[in-house]
Short mmCIF file of C-alpha atoms in Angstrom, two decimals:
data_model
loop_
_atom_site.label_atom_id
_atom_site.label_comp_id
_atom_site.label_asym_id
_atom_site.label_seq_id
_atom_site.Cartn_x
_atom_site.Cartn_y
_atom_site.Cartn_z
CA UNK R 14 40.19 -22.27 -36.86
CA UNK R 15 36.28 -22.56 -36.53
CA UNK R 16 34.47 -20.03 -37.73
CA UNK R 17 31.29 -19.54 -35.54
CA UNK R 18 28.34 -18.47 -37.15
CA UNK R 19 25.68 -16.53 -34.81
CA UNK R 20 22.24 -17.11 -35.49
CA UNK R 21 19.59 -14.33 -34.93
CA UNK R 22 17.92 -16.63 -31.98
CA UNK R 23 21.80 -16.83 -30.28
CA UNK R 24 22.17 -13.12 -30.94
CA UNK R 25 19.16 -12.42 -29.10
CA UNK R 26 19.78 -14.60 -26.45
CA UNK R 27 23.69 -13.13 -25.71
CA UNK R 28 21.97 -9.26 -25.69
CA UNK R 29 19.61 -10.97 -23.40
CA UNK R 30 22.08 -12.23 -20.93
CA UNK R 31 24.44 -9.22 -21.34
CA UNK R 32 21.45 -6.94 -20.27
CA UNK R 33 20.99 -6.27 -16.59
CA UNK R 34 18.21 -8.10 -14.56
CA UNK R 35 15.77 -5.49 -13.43
CA UNK R 36 14.26 -6.14 -9.81
CA UNK R 37 10.52 -6.40 -10.36
CA UNK R 38 8.35 -3.87 -8.35
CA UNK R 39 6.42 -5.53 -5.50
CA UNK R 40 4.99 -4.26 -2.15
CA UNK R 41 7.67 -6.11 -0.33
CA UNK R 42 10.62 -4.69 -2.31
CA UNK R 43 8.81 -1.25 -2.07
CA UNK R 44 8.50 -1.68 1.82
CA UNK R 45 12.02 -2.66 2.29
CA UNK R 46 13.42 0.32 0.54
CA UNK R 47 11.48 2.64 3.07
CA UNK R 48 13.94 1.32 6.17
CA UNK R 49 12.58 1.67 9.57
CA UNK R 50 9.86 4.27 9.17
CA UNK R 51 8.06 1.57 7.02
CA UNK R 52 8.39 -0.96 10.04
CA UNK R 53 6.42 1.73 12.31
CA UNK R 54 3.98 2.26 9.47
CA UNK R 55 3.30 -1.51 9.54
CA UNK R 56 2.67 -1.46 13.04
CA UNK R 57 0.07 1.29 12.86
CA UNK R 58 -1.57 -0.40 10.10
CA UNK R 59 -1.75 -3.60 12.49
CA UNK R 60 -3.13 -1.49 15.25
CA UNK R 61 -5.70 0.48 13.49
CA UNK R 62 -6.81 -2.97 11.83
CA UNK R 63 -7.35 -4.36 15.52
CA UNK R 64 -9.15 -1.58 16.94
CA UNK R 65 -11.34 -1.28 13.74
CA UNK R 66 -12.12 -5.04 14.08
CA UNK R 67 -12.65 -4.86 17.83
CA UNK R 68 -14.99 -1.75 17.86
CA UNK R 69 -17.03 -3.52 14.87
CA UNK R 70 -17.56 -6.73 17.06
CA UNK R 71 -18.56 -4.41 20.06
CA UNK R 72 -20.92 -2.29 18.14
CA UNK R 73 -22.92 -5.34 16.70
CA UNK R 74 -23.45 -6.24 20.33
CA UNK R 75 -24.71 -3.10 21.11
CA UNK R 76 -27.37 -3.10 18.53
CA UNK R 77 -28.37 -6.77 18.65
CA UNK R 78 -31.27 -6.99 21.08
CA UNK R 79 -34.40 -8.42 21.14
CA UNK R 80 -37.52 -6.80 19.78
CA UNK R 81 -39.58 -7.37 22.65
CA UNK R 82 -37.37 -6.37 25.14
CA UNK R 83 -39.26 -3.07 25.92
CA UNK R 84 -42.68 -4.66 26.13
CA UNK R 85 -41.50 -7.20 28.38
CA UNK R 86 -40.24 -4.48 30.60
CA UNK R 87 -43.59 -2.37 30.35
CA UNK R 88 -45.43 -5.68 31.45
CA UNK R 89 -43.10 -6.04 34.56
CA UNK R 90 -43.10 -2.60 35.78
CA UNK R 91 -47.23 -2.49 35.02
CA UNK R 92 -47.34 -5.78 37.38
CA UNK R 93 -44.89 -3.90 39.92
CA UNK R 94 -42.26 -7.05 39.32
CA UNK R 95 -39.28 -4.77 39.40
CA UNK R 96 -36.75 -7.55 40.28
CA UNK R 97 -37.83 -9.36 37.10
CA UNK R 98 -37.38 -6.53 35.21
CA UNK R 99 -34.03 -5.82 36.75
CA UNK R 100 -33.00 -9.21 35.80
CA UNK R 101 -34.25 -9.01 32.25
CA UNK R 102 -31.99 -5.95 31.93
CA UNK R 103 -29.32 -8.07 33.61
CA UNK R 104 -29.48 -10.84 31.21
CA UNK R 105 -30.02 -8.83 28.07
CA UNK R 106 -26.67 -7.16 28.62
CA UNK R 107 -26.70 -4.21 26.01
CA UNK R 108 -25.95 -0.62 26.41
CA UNK R 109 -29.82 0.38 26.13
CA UNK R 110 -30.34 -2.66 28.58
CA UNK R 111 -27.96 -1.31 31.10
CA UNK R 112 -29.36 2.46 30.66
CA UNK R 113 -32.97 0.82 31.42
CA UNK R 114 -31.97 -1.00 34.47
CA UNK R 115 -30.59 2.21 35.71
CA UNK R 116 -33.62 4.18 35.18
CA UNK R 117 -35.50 1.08 36.80
CA UNK R 118 -33.19 1.37 40.02
CA UNK R 119 -34.45 4.98 40.13
CA UNK R 120 -38.36 4.25 40.20
CA UNK R 121 -40.09 6.11 43.07
CA UNK R 122 -37.73 9.07 42.99
CA UNK R 123 -38.93 12.04 41.30
CA UNK R 124 -39.18 12.02 37.08
CA UNK R 125 -36.40 14.48 36.67
CA UNK R 126 -33.92 11.98 38.98
CA UNK R 127 -34.68 9.28 36.65
CA UNK R 128 -34.25 11.12 33.44
CA UNK R 129 -31.09 12.31 34.89
CA UNK R 130 -29.91 8.68 35.70
CA UNK R 131 -30.92 7.41 32.71
CA UNK R 132 -29.00 9.97 30.65
CA UNK R 133 -25.98 9.55 32.56
CA UNK R 134 -26.06 5.84 32.02
CA UNK R 135 -26.39 6.68 28.31
CA UNK R 136 -23.44 8.88 28.41
CA UNK R 137 -21.15 6.15 30.04
CA UNK R 138 -22.20 3.56 27.45
CA UNK R 139 -21.54 5.86 24.58
CA UNK R 140 -17.95 6.39 26.00
CA UNK R 141 -17.30 2.83 26.34
CA UNK R 142 -18.53 2.49 22.67
CA UNK R 143 -15.93 5.43 21.51
CA UNK R 144 -13.00 3.48 23.10
CA UNK R 145 -9.98 3.22 20.86
CA UNK R 146 -11.21 6.02 18.53
CA UNK R 147 -8.25 8.19 19.66
CA UNK R 148 -6.02 5.72 18.75
CA UNK R 149 -7.30 5.61 15.23
CA UNK R 150 -7.95 9.60 14.65
CA UNK R 151 -4.12 9.73 16.10
CA UNK R 152 -2.66 7.08 13.44
CA UNK R 153 -5.14 8.62 10.72
CA UNK R 154 -3.47 11.79 10.94
CA UNK R 155 0.22 10.72 12.22
CA UNK R 156 0.93 8.18 9.52
CA UNK R 157 1.11 10.45 6.59
CA UNK R 158 3.20 12.76 8.98
CA UNK R 159 5.47 10.06 9.71
CA UNK R 160 5.86 9.15 6.05
CA UNK R 161 6.95 12.90 5.16
CA UNK R 162 9.24 12.39 7.62
CA UNK R 163 10.84 9.59 5.93
CA UNK R 164 10.92 11.56 2.76
CA UNK R 165 12.57 14.40 4.28
CA UNK R 166 15.14 12.09 5.79
CA UNK R 167 15.89 10.42 2.53
CA UNK R 168 16.23 13.72 0.56
CA UNK R 169 18.85 14.77 3.53
CA UNK R 170 20.58 11.39 3.10
CA UNK R 171 20.85 11.73 -0.67
CA UNK R 172 22.23 15.10 -0.57
CA UNK R 173 24.52 14.16 2.36
CA UNK R 174 25.82 11.50 0.16
CA UNK R 175 26.50 14.13 -2.80
CA UNK R 176 27.78 16.37 -0.62
CA UNK R 177 30.50 13.65 0.32
CA UNK R 178 31.43 12.54 -3.17
CA UNK R 179 34.83 14.30 -3.38
CA UNK R 180 35.03 13.81 -7.34
CA UNK R 181 31.86 16.15 -7.68
CA UNK R 182 30.73 13.48 -10.17
CA UNK R 183 26.76 12.68 -9.26
CA UNK R 184 25.85 9.31 -9.80
CA UNK R 185 22.52 8.91 -10.76
CA UNK R 186 21.85 5.61 -9.06
CA UNK R 187 22.78 7.10 -5.94
CA UNK R 188 20.29 9.67 -6.58
CA UNK R 189 17.57 8.06 -7.70
CA UNK R 190 17.98 5.29 -4.96
CA UNK R 191 17.69 7.97 -2.16
CA UNK R 192 14.69 9.78 -3.93
CA UNK R 193 12.98 6.12 -4.35
CA UNK R 194 13.08 5.62 -0.44
CA UNK R 195 11.86 9.13 0.10
CA UNK R 196 8.94 8.86 -2.05
CA UNK R 197 8.27 4.98 -0.56
CA UNK R 198 7.85 6.47 2.82
CA UNK R 199 5.55 8.85 1.60
CA UNK R 200 3.34 6.13 -0.17
CA UNK R 201 3.14 4.18 3.11
CA UNK R 202 2.36 7.01 5.38
CA UNK R 203 -0.52 7.55 2.65
CA UNK R 204 -1.78 4.26 2.31
CA UNK R 205 -2.17 3.65 6.29
CA UNK R 206 -3.33 7.17 6.88
CA UNK R 207 -6.21 6.73 4.31
CA UNK R 208 -7.30 3.25 5.70
CA UNK R 209 -7.26 4.52 9.29
CA UNK R 210 -9.30 7.85 8.37
CA UNK R 211 -12.14 5.60 6.35
CA UNK R 212 -12.42 3.00 9.44
CA UNK R 213 -12.42 5.87 12.16
CA UNK R 214 -15.44 7.59 9.85
CA UNK R 215 -16.96 4.13 9.44
CA UNK R 216 -16.86 3.48 13.38
CA UNK R 217 -17.95 6.98 14.04
CA UNK R 218 -21.06 6.49 11.98
CA UNK R 219 -21.85 3.41 13.74
CA UNK R 220 -21.31 4.88 17.06
CA UNK R 221 -23.98 7.77 15.94
CA UNK R 222 -26.66 4.97 14.77
CA UNK R 223 -26.33 3.46 18.47
CA UNK R 224 -26.68 6.59 19.83
CA UNK R 225 -29.85 7.26 18.08
CA UNK R 226 -31.13 3.80 19.58
CA UNK R 227 -30.03 4.92 22.98
CA UNK R 228 -31.88 8.26 22.68
CA UNK R 229 -35.02 6.22 21.30
CA UNK R 230 -34.92 3.68 24.42
CA UNK R 231 -34.67 6.61 26.84
CA UNK R 232 -37.84 8.42 25.19
CA UNK R 233 -39.49 5.04 25.06
CA UNK R 234 -38.71 4.65 28.83
CA UNK R 235 -39.45 7.69 29.91
CA UNK R 236 -42.96 7.64 28.15
CA UNK R 237 -43.68 4.34 29.71
CA UNK R 238 -42.99 5.52 33.32
CA UNK R 239 -45.37 8.68 32.77
CA UNK R 240 -48.22 6.74 31.25
CA UNK R 241 -51.40 7.10 33.70
CA UNK R 242 -51.64 4.14 36.04
#
């Protein structure tokens, strides 16, 4: 009979092989434990990112304007070239240009009517810029609530499994797995909600900047009309 001598290295290898291999924690592993709620949260995140990028593009176009625009409008109005002024507004195609275009089309009426027309056009432009903000605000508020719902469902499932155990012995694996699933949905909901909230506030700040630009254009245009001939 041969005597097998176990060296320290061999012993360490045998112990490592006998130990269960622990699954490394990553985003995909965590998301897979969350179940169907994580799928909804992923869709919410994709939706919020799409709205955020789309609004950024729109707002960038809204603030991009020729600095000589109002000077050219002023020259056309003083020269009586209303058609040229309207064509310039249509070619520029920005919120402020469309607002000025509405005011030019009302020249000849009382100044109060012109100002009301310009302000109404500005309000419509702001409404267009705010498109999609309701979706982002809903995601920012709803994603954490959906995550908490997943937490409650996970805890309910855990206690249900414990109640169905006829032996009365609580297995830590079953308990920890249910709680892990519950916590994952909470984390997912908070992450999506935080991202949507910061994106929403950033877009709102950008819209406020455009609103100030429109207000400045309104005052500049009305001052132009009130200049003495």
